[in-house]
Tab-separated table of C-alpha atoms in Angstrom:
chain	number	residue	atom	x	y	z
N	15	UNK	CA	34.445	-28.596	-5.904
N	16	UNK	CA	31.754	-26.642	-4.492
N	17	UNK	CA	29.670	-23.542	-5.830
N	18	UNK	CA	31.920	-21.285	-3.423
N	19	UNK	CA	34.844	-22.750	-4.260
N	20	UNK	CA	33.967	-21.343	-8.033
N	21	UNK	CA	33.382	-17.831	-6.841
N	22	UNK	CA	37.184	-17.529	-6.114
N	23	UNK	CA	39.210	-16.201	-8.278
N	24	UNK	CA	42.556	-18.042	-9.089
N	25	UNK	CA	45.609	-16.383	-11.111
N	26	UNK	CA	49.005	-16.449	-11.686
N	27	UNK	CA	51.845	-13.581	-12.535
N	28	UNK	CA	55.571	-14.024	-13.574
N	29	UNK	CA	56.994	-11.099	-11.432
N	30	UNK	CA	60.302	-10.256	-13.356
N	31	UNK	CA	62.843	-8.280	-12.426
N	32	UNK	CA	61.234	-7.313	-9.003
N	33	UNK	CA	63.279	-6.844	-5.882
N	34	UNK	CA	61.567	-5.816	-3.677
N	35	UNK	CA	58.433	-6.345	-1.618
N	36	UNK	CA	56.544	-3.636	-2.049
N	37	UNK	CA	57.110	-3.774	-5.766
N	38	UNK	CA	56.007	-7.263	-5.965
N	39	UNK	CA	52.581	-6.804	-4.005
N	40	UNK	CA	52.008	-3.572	-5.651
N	41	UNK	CA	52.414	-6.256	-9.205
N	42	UNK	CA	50.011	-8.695	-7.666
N	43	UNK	CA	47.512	-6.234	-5.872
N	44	UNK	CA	47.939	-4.108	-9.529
N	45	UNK	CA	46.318	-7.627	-11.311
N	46	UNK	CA	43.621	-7.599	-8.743
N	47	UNK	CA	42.697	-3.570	-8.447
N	48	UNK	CA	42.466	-4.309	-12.902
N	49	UNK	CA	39.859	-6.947	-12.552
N	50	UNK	CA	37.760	-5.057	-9.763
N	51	UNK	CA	38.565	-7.686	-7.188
N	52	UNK	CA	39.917	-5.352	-4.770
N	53	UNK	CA	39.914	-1.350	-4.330
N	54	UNK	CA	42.508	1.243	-4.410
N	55	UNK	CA	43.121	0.909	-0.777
N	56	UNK	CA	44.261	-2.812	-0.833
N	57	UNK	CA	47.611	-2.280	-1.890
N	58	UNK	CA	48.764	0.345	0.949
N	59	UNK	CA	46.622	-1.782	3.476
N	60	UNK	CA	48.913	-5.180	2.474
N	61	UNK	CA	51.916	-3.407	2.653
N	62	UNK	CA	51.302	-1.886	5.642
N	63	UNK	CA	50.460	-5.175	7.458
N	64	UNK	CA	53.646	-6.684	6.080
N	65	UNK	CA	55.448	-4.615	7.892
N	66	UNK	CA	53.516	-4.718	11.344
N	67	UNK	CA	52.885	-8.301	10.502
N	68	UNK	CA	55.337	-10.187	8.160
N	69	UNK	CA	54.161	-13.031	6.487
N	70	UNK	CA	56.910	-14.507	4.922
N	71	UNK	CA	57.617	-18.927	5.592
N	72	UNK	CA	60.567	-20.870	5.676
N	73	UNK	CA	60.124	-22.813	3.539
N	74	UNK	CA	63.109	-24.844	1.529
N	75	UNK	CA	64.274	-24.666	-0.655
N	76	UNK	CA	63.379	-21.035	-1.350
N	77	UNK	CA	61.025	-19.003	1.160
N	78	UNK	CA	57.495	-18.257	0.281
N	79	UNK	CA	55.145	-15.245	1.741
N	80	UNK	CA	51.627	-14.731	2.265
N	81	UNK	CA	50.632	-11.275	1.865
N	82	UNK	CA	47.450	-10.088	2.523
N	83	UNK	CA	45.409	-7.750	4.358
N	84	UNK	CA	41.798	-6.772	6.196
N	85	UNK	CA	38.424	-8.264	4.171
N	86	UNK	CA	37.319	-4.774	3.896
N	87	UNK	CA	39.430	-4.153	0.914
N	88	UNK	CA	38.310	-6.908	-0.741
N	89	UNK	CA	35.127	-6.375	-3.164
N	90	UNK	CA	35.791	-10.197	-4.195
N	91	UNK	CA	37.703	-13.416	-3.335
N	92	UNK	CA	40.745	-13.798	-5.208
N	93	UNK	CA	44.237	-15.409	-4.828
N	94	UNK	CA	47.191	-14.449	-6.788
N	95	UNK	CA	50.654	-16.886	-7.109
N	96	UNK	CA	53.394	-14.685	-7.447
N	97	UNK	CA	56.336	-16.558	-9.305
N	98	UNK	CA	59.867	-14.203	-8.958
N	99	UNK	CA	62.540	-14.572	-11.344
N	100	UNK	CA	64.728	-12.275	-8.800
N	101	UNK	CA	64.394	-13.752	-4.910
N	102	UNK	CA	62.743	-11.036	-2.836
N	103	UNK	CA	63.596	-10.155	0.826
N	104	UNK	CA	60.484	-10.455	3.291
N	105	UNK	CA	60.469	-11.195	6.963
N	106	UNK	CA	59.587	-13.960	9.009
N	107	UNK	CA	56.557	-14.180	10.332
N	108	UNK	CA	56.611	-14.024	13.857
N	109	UNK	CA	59.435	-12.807	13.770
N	110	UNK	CA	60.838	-9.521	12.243
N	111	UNK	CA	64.388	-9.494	12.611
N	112	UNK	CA	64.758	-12.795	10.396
N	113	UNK	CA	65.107	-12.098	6.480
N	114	UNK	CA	63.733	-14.675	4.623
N	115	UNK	CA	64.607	-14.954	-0.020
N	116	UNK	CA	61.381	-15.153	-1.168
N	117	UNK	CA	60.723	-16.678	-4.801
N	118	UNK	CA	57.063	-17.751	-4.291
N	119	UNK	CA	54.198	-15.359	-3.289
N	120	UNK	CA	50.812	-16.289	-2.694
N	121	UNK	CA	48.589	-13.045	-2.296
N	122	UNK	CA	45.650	-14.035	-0.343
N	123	UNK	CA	42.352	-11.350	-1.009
N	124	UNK	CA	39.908	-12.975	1.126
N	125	UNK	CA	36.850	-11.919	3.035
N	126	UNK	CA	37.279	-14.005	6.146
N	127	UNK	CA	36.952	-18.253	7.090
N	128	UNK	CA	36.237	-19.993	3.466
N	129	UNK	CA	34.352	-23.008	4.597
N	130	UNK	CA	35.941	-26.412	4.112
N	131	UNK	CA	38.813	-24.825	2.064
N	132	UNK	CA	41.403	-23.382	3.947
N	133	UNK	CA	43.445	-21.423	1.683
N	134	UNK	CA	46.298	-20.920	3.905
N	135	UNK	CA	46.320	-24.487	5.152
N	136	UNK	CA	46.509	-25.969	1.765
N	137	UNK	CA	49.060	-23.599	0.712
N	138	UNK	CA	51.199	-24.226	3.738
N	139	UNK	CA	50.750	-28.123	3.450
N	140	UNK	CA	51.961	-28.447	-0.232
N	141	UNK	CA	54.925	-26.052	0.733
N	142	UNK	CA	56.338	-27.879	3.238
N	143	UNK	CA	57.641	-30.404	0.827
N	144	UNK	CA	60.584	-29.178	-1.150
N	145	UNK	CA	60.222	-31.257	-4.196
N	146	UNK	CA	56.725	-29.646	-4.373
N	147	UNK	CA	58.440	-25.575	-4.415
N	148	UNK	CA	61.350	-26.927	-6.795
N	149	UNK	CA	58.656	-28.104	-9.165
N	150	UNK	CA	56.707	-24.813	-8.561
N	151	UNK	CA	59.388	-22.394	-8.994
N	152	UNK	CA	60.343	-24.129	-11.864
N	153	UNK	CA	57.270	-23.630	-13.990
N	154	UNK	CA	58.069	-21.630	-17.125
N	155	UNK	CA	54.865	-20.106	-18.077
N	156	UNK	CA	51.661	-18.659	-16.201
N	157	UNK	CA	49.548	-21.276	-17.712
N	158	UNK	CA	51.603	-23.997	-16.329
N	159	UNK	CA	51.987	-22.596	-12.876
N	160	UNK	CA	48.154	-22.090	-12.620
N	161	UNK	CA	47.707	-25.597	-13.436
N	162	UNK	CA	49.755	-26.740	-10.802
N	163	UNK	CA	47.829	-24.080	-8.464
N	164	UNK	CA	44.514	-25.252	-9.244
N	165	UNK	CA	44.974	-28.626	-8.746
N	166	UNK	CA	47.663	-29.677	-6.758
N	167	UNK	CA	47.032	-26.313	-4.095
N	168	UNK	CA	43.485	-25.598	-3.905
N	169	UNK	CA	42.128	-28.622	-4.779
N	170	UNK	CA	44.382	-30.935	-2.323
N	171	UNK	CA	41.845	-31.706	-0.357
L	3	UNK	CA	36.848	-26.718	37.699
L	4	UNK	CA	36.028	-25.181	34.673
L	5	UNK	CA	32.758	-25.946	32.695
L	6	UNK	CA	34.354	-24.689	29.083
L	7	UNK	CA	37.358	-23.269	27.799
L	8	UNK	CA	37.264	-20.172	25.445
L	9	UNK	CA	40.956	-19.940	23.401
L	10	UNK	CA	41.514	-16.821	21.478
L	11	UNK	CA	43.187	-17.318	18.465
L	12	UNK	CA	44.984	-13.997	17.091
L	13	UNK	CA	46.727	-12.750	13.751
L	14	UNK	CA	47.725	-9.998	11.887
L	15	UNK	CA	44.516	-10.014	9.720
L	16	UNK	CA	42.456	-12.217	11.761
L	17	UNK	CA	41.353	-14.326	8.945
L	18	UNK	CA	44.515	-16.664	7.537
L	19	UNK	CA	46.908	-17.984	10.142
L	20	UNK	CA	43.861	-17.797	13.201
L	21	UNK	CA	41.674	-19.887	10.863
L	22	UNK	CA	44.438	-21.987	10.259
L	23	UNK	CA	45.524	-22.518	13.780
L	24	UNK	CA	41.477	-22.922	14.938
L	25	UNK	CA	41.319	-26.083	12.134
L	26	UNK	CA	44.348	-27.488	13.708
L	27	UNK	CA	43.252	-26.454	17.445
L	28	UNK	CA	39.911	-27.982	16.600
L	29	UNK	CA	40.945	-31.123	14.930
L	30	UNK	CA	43.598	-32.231	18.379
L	31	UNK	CA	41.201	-31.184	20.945
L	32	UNK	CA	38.346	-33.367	18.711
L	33	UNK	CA	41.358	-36.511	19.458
L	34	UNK	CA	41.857	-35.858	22.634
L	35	UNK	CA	37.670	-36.384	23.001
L	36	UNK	CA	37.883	-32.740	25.364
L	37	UNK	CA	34.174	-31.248	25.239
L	38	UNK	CA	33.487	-27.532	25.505
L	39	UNK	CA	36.235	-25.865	24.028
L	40	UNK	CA	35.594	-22.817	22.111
L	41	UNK	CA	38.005	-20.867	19.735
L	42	UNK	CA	37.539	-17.832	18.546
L	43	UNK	CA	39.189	-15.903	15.867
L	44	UNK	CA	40.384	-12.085	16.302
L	45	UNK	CA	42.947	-9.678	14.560
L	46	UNK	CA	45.325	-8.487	16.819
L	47	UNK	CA	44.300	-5.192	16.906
L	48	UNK	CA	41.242	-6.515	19.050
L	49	UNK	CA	42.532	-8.445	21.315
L	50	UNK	CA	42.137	-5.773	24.146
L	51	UNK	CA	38.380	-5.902	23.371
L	52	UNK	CA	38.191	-10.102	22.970
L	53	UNK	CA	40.089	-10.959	25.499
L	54	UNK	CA	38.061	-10.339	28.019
L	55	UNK	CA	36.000	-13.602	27.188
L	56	UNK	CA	38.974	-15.860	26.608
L	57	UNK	CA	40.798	-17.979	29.153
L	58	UNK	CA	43.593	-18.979	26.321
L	59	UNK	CA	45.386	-16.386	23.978
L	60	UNK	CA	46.985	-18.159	21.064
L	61	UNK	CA	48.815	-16.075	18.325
L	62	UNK	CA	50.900	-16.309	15.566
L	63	UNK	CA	52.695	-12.947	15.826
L	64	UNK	CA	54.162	-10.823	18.385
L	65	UNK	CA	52.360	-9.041	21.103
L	66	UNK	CA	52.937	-6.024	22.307
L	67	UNK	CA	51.128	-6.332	25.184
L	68	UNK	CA	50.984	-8.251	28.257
L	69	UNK	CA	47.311	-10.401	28.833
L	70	UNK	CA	45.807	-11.716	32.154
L	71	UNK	CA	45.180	-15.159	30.687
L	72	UNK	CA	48.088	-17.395	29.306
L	73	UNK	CA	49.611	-16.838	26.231
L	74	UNK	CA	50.848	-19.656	23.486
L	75	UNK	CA	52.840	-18.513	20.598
L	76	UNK	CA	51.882	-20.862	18.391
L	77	UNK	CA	53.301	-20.485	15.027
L	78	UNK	CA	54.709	-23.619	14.752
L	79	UNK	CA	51.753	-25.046	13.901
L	80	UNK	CA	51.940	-24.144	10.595
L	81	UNK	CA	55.779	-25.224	10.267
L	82	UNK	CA	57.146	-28.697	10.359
L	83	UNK	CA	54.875	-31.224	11.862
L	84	UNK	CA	57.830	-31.761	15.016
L	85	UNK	CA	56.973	-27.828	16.026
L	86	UNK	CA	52.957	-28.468	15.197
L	87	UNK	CA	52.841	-31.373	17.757
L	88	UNK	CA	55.167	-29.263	20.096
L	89	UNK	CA	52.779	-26.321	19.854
L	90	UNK	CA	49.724	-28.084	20.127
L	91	UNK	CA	50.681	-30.725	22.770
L	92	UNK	CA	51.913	-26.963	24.820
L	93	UNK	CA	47.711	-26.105	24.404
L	94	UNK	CA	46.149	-28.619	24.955
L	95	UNK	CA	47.935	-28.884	28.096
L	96	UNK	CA	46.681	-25.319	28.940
L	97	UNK	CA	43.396	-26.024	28.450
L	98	UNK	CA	43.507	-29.116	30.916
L	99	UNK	CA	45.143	-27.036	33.222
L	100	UNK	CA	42.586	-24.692	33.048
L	101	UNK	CA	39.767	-26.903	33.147
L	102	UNK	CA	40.989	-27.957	36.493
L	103	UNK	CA	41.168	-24.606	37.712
């Protein structure tokens, strides 16, 4: 792990009873704007692009989303799993008109291109195998979900 | 012919799913041993202004807008590997194409 890696901020929040998106980014961006990791105008800016720009994946067997939003918001690096006791509707990205149930969120507060760790990538690549959400979604405490996070997400590579 | 090859990628943010699709761009065109390609990352809301250097617009989202260069919609890439080769096999075949313009 490098020294940049270690500047990032890693977290995890049990959303419950959330239904909807803008409730569970305002939850996530809410742990970040806390902590000073991003300012007041992060939350609105997200939101915003999730609806110009969904973000959320197909994933099986429960959808995840990516939410996130311009660097300038971002005073430092952080990223934030959302796990959803209640499945939230996002859209597709690419593609607005399909509804996706979201259980998994991964709220990405980044400044730009991260070096040799590719946030999105390694998110994406542990996501695409089902066993790997089941056993996510499954966790039954922060701690255990941010273990999984750490080491089996970010640290893939 | 052309000497080099300048692909746009484009996403909401420009900074998750363009930096994803410029590792994966980056990584077939390195395996398919084609020299002078360059990729460069935008958000979509400055396309208008990058495009004007780019000979290849890849995105991951809609556009709202028509471009004078060819356009890939490329999201697959970060779906099942079947619609990553699909998209990628669909740019790299661009870029020969346009290096034998």
């Amino acid at each position: 792990m490098s020294n940049e890696a270690d500047t990032i901020f890693y977290d995890v929040v049990m959303l419950k009873n959330i239904t909807t998106k803008e409730a569970a980014i305002h939850s996530l961006t809410n742990h970040l704007l806390e902590k000073g990791y991003v300012n007041e105008h992060y939350e609105h800016a997200t939101i915003e692009r999730e609806d110009a720009y969904p973000t959320g994946l197909p994933t099986k067997p429960i959808a995840i989303a990516v939410p996130h939003s311009k660097h300038e918001n971002v005073i430092k690096q952080a990223v934030v799993l959302g796990i959803s006791d209640h499945l939230i509707e996002f859209s597709e990205m690419g593609n607005s008109d399909s509804k996706l149930n979201v259980g998994i969120l991964f709220l990405l507060a980044l400044k730009g291109e991260n070096g040799h760790i590719n946030y999105l990538k390694n998110i994406v690549n542990y996501c695409k195998v089902e066993e790997n959400i089941t056993k996510l979604y499954g966790v039954k405490s922060a701690e255990e979900g941010l273990q999984i996070f750490v080491s089996e997400i970010v640290n893939a590579d | 012919m052309k000497e080099k090859v300048t692909i746009l990628c484009c996403c909401g943010a420009g900074i998750c799913t363009s930096n994803y699709l410029k590792e994966e761009i980056e990584d077939r065109i390195k395996q398919e041993g084609l020299k002078n390609v360059k990729i460069v990352l935008c958000r979509v809301s400055d396309v208008d202004e990058a495009i004007s250097g780019a000979d290849l617009l890849v995105t991951t989202v809609e556009m709202k807008a028509a471009y004078p260069v060819p356009m890939i919609r490329a999201l697959g890439i970060m779906l099942d590997d079947k619609a990553a080769k699909k998209a990628l096999d669909q740019i790299v075949n661009e870029v020969k194409k346009i290096m034998q313009e």
